Short mmCIF file of C-alpha atoms and ligand atoms in Angstrom, two decimals:
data_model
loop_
_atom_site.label_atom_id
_atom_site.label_comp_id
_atom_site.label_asym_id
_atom_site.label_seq_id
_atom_site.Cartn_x
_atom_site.Cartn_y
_atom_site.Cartn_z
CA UNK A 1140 -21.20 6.36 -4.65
CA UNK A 1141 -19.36 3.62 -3.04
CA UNK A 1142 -22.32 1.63 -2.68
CA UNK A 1143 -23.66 2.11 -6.57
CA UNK A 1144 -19.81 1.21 -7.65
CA UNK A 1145 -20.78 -2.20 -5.49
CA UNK A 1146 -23.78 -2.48 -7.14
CA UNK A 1147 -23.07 -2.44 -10.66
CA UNK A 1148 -20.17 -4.21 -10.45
CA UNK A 1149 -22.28 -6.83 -8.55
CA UNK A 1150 -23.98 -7.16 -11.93
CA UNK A 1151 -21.01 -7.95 -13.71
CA UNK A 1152 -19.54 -9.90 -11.42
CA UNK A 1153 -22.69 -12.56 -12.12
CA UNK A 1154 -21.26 -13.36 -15.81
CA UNK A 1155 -17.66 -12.22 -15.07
CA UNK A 1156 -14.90 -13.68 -13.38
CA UNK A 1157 -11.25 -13.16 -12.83
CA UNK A 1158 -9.96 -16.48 -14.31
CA UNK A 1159 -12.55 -16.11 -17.44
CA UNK A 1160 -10.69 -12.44 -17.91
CA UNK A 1161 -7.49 -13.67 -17.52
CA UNK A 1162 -7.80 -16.54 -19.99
CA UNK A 1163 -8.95 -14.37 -22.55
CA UNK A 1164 -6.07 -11.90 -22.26
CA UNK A 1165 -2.28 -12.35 -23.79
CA UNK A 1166 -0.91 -9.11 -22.43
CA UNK A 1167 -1.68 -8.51 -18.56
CA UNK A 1168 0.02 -6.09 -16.63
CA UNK A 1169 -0.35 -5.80 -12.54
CA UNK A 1170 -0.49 -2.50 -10.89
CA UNK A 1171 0.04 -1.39 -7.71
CA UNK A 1172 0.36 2.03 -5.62
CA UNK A 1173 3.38 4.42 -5.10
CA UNK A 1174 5.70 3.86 -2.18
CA UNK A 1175 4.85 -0.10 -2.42
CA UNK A 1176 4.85 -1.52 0.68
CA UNK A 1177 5.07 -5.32 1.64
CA UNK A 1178 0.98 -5.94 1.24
CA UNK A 1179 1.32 -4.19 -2.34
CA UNK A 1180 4.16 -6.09 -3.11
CA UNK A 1181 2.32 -9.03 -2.33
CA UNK A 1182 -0.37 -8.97 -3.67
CA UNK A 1183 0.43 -7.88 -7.56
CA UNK A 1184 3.19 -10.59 -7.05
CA UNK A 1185 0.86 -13.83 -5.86
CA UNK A 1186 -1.13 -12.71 -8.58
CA UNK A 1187 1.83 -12.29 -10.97
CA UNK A 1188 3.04 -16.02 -9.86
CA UNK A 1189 -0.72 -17.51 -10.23
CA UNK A 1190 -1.06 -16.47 -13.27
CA UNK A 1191 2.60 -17.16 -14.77
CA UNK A 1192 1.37 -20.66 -13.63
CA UNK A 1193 -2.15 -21.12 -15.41
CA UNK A 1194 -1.90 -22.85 -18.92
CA UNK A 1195 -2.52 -20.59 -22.28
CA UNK A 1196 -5.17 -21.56 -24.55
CA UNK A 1197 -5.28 -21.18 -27.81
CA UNK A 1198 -1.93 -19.50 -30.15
CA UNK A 1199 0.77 -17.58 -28.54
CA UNK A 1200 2.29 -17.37 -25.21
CA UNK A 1201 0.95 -14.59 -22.45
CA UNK A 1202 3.11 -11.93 -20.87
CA UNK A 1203 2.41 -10.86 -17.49
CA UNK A 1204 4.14 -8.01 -15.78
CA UNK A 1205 4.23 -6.38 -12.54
CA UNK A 1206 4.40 -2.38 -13.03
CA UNK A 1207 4.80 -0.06 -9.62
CA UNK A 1208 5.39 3.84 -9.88
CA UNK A 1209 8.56 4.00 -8.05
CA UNK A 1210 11.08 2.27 -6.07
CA UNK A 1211 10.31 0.04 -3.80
CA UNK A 1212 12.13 -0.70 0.12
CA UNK A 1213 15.32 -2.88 -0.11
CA UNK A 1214 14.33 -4.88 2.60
CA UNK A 1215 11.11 -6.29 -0.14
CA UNK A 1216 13.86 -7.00 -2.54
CA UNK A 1217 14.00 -10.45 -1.37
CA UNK A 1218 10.40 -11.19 -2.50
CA UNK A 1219 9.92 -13.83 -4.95
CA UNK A 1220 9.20 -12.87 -8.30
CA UNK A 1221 10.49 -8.95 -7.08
CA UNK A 1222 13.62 -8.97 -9.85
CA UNK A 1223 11.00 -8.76 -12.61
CA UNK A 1224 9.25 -5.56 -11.35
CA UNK A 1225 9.46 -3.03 -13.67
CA UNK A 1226 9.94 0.95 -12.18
CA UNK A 1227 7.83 3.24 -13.77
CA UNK A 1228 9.95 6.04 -12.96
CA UNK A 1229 13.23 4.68 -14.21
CA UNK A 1230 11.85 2.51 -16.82
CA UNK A 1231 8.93 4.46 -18.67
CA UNK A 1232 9.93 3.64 -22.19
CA UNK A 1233 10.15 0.13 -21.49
CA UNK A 1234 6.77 0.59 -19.46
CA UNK A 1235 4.52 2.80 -22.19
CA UNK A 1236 4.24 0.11 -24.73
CA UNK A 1237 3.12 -2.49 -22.35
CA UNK A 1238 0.42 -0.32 -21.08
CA UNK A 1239 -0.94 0.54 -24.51
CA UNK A 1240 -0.90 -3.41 -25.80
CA UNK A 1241 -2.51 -4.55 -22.73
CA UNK A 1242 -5.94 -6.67 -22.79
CA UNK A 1243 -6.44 -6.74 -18.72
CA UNK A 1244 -4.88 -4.64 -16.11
CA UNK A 1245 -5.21 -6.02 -12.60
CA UNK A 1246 -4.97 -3.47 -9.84
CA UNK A 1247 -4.16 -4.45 -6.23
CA UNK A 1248 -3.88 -2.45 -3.32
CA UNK A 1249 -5.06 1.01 -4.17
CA UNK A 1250 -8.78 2.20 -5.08
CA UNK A 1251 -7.86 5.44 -7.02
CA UNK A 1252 -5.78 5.47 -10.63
CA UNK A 1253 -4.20 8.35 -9.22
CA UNK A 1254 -2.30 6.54 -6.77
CA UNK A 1255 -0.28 5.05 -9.67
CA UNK A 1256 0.69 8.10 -10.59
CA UNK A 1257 1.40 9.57 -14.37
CA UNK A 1258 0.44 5.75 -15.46
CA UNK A 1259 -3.29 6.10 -14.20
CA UNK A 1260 -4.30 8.30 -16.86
CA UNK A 1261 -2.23 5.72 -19.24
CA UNK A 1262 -4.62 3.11 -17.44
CA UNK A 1263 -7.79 4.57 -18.30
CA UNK A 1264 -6.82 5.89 -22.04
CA UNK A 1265 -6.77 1.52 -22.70
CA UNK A 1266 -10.31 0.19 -22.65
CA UNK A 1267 -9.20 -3.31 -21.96
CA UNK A 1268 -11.28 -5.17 -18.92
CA UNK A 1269 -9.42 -3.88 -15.36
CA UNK A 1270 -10.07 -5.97 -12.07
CA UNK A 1271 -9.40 -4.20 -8.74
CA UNK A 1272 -8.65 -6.04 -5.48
CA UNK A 1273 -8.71 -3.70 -2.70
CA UNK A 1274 -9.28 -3.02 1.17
CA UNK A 1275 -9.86 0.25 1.22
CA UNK A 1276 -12.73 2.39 1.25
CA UNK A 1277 -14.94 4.24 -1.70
CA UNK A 1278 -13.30 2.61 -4.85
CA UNK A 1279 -13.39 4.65 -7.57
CA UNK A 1280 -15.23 3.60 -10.38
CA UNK A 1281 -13.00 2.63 -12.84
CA UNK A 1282 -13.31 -1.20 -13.00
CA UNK A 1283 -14.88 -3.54 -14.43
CA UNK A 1284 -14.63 -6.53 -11.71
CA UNK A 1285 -14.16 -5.19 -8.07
CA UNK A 1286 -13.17 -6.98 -5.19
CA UNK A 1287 -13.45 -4.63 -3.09
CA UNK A 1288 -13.24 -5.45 0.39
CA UNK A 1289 -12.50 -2.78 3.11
CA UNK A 1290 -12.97 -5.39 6.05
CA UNK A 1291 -10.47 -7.12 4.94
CA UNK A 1292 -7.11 -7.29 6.75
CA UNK A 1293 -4.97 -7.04 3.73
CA UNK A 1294 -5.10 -7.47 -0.37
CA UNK A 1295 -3.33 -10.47 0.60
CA UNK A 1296 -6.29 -11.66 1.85
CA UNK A 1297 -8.98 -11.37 -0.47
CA UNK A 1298 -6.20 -12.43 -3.09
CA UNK A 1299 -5.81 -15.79 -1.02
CA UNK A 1300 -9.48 -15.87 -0.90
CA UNK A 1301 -9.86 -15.07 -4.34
CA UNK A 1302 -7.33 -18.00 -5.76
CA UNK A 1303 -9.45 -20.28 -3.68
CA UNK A 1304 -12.63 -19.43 -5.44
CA UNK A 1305 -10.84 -19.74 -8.54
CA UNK A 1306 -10.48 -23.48 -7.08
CA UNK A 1307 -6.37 -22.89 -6.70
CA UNK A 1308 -6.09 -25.60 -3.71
CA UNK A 1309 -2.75 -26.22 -3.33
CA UNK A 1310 -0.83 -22.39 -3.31
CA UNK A 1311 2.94 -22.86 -4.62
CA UNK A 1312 5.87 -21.42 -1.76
CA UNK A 1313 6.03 -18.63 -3.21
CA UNK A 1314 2.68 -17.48 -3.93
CA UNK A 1315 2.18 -18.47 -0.29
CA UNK A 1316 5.42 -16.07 0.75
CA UNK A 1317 4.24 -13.27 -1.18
CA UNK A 1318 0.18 -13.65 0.48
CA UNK A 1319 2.28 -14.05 3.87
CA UNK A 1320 4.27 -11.17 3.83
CA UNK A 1321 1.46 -8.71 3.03
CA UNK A 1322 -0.68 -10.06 5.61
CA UNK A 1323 1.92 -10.02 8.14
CA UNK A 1324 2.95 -5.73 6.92
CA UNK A 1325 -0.48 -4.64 6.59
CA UNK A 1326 -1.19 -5.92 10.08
CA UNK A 1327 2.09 -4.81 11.78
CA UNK A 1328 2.71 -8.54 12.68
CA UNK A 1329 -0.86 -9.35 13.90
CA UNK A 1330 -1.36 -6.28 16.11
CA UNK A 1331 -3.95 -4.54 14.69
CA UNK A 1332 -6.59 -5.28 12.00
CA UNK A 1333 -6.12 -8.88 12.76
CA UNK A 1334 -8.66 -9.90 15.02
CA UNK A 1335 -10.71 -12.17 12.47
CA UNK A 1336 -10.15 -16.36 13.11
CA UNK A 1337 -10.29 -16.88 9.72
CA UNK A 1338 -6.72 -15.05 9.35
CA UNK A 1339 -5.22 -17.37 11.18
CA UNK A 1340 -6.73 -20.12 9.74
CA UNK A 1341 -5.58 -19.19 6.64
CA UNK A 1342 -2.15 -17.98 8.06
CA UNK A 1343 -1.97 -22.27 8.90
CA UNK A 1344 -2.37 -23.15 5.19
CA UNK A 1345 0.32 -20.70 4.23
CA UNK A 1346 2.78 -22.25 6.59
CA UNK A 1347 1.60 -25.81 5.33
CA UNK A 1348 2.37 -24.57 1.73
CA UNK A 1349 5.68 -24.04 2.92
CA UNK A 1350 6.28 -20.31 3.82
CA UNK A 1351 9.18 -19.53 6.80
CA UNK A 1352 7.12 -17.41 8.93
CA UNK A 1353 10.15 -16.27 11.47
CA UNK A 1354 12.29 -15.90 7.86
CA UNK A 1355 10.02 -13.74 6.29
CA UNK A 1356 9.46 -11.45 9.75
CA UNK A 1357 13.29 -11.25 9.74
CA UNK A 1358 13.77 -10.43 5.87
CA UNK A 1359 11.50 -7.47 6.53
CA UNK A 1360 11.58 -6.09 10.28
CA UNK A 1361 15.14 -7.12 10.89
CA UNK A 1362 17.09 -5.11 7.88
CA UNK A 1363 17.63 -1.74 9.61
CA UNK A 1364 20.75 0.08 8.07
CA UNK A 1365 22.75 1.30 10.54
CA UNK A 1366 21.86 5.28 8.94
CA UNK A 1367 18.49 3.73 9.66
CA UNK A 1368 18.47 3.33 12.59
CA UNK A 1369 20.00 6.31 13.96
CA UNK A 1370 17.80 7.96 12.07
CA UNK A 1371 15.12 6.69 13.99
CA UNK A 1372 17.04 7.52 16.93
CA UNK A 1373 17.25 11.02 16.00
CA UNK A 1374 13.36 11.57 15.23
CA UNK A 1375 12.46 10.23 17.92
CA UNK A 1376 14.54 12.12 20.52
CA UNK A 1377 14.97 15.33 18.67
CA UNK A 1378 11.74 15.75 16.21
CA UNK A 1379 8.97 14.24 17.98
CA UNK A 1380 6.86 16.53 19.42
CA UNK A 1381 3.78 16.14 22.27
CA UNK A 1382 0.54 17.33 22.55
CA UNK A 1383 -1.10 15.85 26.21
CA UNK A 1384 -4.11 17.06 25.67
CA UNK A 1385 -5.02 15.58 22.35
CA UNK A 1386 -2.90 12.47 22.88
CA UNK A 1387 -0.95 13.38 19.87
CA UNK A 1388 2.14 13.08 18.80
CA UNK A 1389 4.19 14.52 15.85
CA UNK A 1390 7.66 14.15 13.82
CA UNK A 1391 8.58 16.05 11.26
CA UNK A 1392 11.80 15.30 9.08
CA UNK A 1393 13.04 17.78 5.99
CA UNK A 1394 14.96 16.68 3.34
CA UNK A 1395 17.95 18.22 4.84
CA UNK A 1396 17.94 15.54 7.96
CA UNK A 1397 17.18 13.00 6.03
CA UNK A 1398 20.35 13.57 3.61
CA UNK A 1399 22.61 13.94 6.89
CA UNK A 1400 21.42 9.97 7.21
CA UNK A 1401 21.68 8.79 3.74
CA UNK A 1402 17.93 7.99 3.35
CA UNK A 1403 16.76 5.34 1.29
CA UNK A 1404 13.38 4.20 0.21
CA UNK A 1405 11.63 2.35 3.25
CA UNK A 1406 14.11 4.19 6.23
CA UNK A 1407 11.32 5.56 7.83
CA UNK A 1408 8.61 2.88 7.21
CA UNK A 1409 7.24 2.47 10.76
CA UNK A 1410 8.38 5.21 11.98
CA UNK A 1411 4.88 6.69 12.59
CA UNK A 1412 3.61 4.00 14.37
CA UNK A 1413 6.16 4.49 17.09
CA UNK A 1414 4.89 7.22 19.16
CA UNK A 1415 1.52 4.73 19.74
CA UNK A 1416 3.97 2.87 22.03
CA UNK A 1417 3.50 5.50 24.58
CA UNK A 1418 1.18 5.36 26.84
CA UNK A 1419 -1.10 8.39 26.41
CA UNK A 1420 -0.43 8.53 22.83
CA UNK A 1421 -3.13 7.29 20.40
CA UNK A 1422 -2.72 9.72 17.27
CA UNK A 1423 -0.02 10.09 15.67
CA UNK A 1424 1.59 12.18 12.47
CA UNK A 1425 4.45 11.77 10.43
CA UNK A 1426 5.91 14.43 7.56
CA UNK A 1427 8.49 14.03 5.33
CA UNK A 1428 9.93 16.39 3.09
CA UNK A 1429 11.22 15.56 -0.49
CA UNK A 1430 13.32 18.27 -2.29
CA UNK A 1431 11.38 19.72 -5.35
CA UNK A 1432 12.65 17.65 -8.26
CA UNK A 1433 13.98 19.42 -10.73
CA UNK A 1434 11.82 21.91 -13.14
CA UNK A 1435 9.45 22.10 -10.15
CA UNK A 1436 9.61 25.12 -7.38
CA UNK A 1437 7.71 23.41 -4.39
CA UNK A 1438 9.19 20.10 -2.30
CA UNK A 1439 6.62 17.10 -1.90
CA UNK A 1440 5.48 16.80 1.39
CA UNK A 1441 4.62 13.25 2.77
CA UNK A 1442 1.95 12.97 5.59
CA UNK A 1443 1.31 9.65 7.09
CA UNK A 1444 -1.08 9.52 10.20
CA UNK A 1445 -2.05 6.16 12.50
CA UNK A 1446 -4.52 6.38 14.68
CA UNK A 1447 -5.44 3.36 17.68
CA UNK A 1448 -9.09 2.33 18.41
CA UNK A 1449 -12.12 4.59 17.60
CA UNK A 1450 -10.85 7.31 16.06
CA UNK A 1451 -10.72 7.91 12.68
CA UNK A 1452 -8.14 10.25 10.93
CA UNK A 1453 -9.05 9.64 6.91
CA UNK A 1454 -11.27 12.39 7.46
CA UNK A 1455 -8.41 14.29 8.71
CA UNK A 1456 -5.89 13.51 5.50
CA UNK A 1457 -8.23 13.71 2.99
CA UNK A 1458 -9.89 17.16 3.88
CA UNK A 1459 -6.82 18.73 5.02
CA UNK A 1460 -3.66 17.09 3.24
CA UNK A 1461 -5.63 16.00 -0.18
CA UNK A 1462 -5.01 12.24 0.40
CA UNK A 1463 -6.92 9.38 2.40
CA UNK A 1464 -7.25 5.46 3.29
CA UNK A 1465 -8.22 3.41 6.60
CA UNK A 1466 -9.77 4.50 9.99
CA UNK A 1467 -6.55 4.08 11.51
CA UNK A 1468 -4.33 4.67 8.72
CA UNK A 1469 -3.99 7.29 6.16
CA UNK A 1470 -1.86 9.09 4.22
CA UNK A 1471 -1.96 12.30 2.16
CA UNK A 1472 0.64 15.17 0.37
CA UNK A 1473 1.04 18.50 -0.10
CA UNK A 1474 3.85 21.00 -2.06
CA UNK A 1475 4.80 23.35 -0.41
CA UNK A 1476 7.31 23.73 2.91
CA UNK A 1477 7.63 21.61 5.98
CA UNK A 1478 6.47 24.72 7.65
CA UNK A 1479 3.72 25.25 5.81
CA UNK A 1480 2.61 21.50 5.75
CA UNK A 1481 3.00 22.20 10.10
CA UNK A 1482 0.77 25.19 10.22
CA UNK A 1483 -2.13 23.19 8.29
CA UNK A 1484 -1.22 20.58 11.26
CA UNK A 1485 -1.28 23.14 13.67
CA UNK A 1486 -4.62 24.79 12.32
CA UNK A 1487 -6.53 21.49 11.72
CA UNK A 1488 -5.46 19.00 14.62
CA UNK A 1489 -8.53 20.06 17.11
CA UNK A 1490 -10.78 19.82 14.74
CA UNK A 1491 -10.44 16.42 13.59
CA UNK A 1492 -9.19 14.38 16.76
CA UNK A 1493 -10.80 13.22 20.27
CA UNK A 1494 -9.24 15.20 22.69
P1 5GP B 1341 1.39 5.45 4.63
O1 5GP B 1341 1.30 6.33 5.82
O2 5GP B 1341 1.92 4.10 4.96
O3 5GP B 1341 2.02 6.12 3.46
O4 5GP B 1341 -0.11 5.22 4.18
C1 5GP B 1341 -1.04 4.60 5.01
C2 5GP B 1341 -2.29 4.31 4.24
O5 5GP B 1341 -2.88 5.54 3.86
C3 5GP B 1341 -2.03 3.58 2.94
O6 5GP B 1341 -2.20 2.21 3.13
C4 5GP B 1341 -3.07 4.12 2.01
O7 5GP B 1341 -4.22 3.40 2.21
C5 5GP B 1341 -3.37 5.49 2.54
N1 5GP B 1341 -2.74 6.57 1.80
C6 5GP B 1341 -1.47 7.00 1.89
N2 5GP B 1341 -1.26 8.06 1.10
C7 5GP B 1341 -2.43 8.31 0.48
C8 5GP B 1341 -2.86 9.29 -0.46
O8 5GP B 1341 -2.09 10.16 -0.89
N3 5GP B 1341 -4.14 9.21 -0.87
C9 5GP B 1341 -5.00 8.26 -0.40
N4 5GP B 1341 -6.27 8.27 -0.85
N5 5GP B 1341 -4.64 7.33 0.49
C10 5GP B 1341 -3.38 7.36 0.93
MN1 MN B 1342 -2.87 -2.86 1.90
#
């Protein structure tokens, strides 16, 4: 599937290109996937900034907006270009009508239209031209111009690659800042996935275009609240369970916890990747519980899961927990309870890790 979606999309991409698409189109809205994080943010908004700064031909002026499902962390607020996101959950009205008028829909960062949430099906229902710049695995076929590159560190990347096909030489600050920042989340600060030269290379032209590497590590790492932080505290000395054998670690937090620390969006971002720090560790799982919203019986359960080295847990998420994404990081949900979402854990975790 994943190598037919290449294929054909191959063909297109012959007579096809992003600039061509863009040029044509007056109304362009950027997507990108629930719980944005700083490489989704980054991407839709280089892209947002490149193309708020290409000339319009022809009659009229061109609107183009950055859409994301929900909220995303106060400490990406800061991001250039972040005050004109619009929310789809707290701003649907404004939302729908840009959707429907749309002539190209750029997606960055996700390779499914569900992970946008009610607006996917929105997405598809408009038969305008939609380009998708991912890294992650098996896109979906839904687009009509794919970059689709799962080797890739980052979206950031193949966006900063892709502006310099396009022949963009010199990158403005904050298109640089925005390619930056994802590069440096989706890579927790160069310590995995970030092996290739070439990132560095291009890390070198950012800085040269101006971006405050030490600023932008501190606008994003250094913004713990101090809830925050003893809620990491907390889930780490009192939730995080052990298992030796399979070098495994898990934390579980319900809704209940959470509310005793006045969580926001983004308080437990990381949090999952902690338990790699020990020694013996090299899996580990994170659940968090959302309260059933209201009209709906079940709470939302959220299930990330890292991984170090050789040993893939996608499989894992996507058989077990119905979601999906890299080798070494993966997500997935289910509704139900905490409980239950622990006894699929406690069921499925020999089967799909190294012991
Ligand atoms: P996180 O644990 O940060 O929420 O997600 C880690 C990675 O897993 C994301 O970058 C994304 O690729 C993937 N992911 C998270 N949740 C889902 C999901 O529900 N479905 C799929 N297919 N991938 C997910
Ligand atoms: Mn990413």
């Amino acid at each position: 599937m994943y190598n037919s979606v290449i294929f054909r999309n191959f063909a297109r991409y012959l007579w096809c290109n992003m600039k061509e698409l863009i040029e044509k189109a007056k109304h362009i809205v950027i997507f990108t996937h629930v719980a944005p994080d700083g490489d989704a943010m980054g991407s839709s908004l280089a892209l947002w900034h490149w193309i708020k700064g290409l000339p319009v031909t022809g009659e009229g002026l061109r609107d183009v907006t950055v859409i994301v499902p929900n909220s995303f962390p106060a400490f990406l607020n800061w991001m250039p270009g972040a005050e004109q996101i619009l929310i789809y959950e707290k701003q649907a009205a404004q939302c729908d009508p840009l959707i429907a008028k749309a002539e190209l829909f750029i997606c960055t960062d996700f390779n499914d239209p569900k992970r946008i949430g009610p607006m996917g099906e929105k997405m598809l229902a408009n038969p305008c031209p939609k380009i998708l710049i991912d890294h992650h695995l098996n896109p979906m076929d839904f687009a009509d111009e794919v970059h689709s590159h799962p080797e890739a560190s980052s979206s950031c990347e193949i966006v900063y690659k892709e502006l310099r096909n396009e022949g963009v030489n010199e990158l403005t600050t904050e298109i640089a800042t925005c390619i930056y920042t994802g590069l440096m989340t989706d890579t927790g600060n160069f310590s995995y996935n970030s092996s290739a030269p070439e990132i560095y290379e291009i890390i070198a032209n950012l800085i040269r275009a101006g971006v405050h590497k030490d600023e932008i590590y501190n606008a994003v790492f250094n913004q713990y609240s101090t809830d925050r932080m003893r809620l990491t505290g907390y889930a780490l000395y009192r939730k995080m369970r052990i298992f030796p054998e399979y070098h495994l670690a898990l934390i579980t937090l319900s809704a209940d916890e959470l509310d005793q620390y006045h969580y926001q969006p983004g308080d437990c971002e990381g949090l999952v990747n902690m338990p790699l720090q020990i020694a013996d560790v090299h899996y580990s799982v994170f659940m968090r519980e959302e309260r059933a919203k209201p009209g709906t019986p079940k709470s939302r359960i959220r299930i990330s899961f890292r991984s170090q080295g050789d040993r893939p847990v996608n499989i894992w998420a996507n058989e077990v927990f119905h979601g999906g994404g890299h080798a070494n990081a993966s997500g997935g949900e289910l509704f139900g309870s905490l409980n239950y979402a622990v006894k699929l854990f406690e069921e499925s975790y020999k089967k799909y890790i190294k012991k």
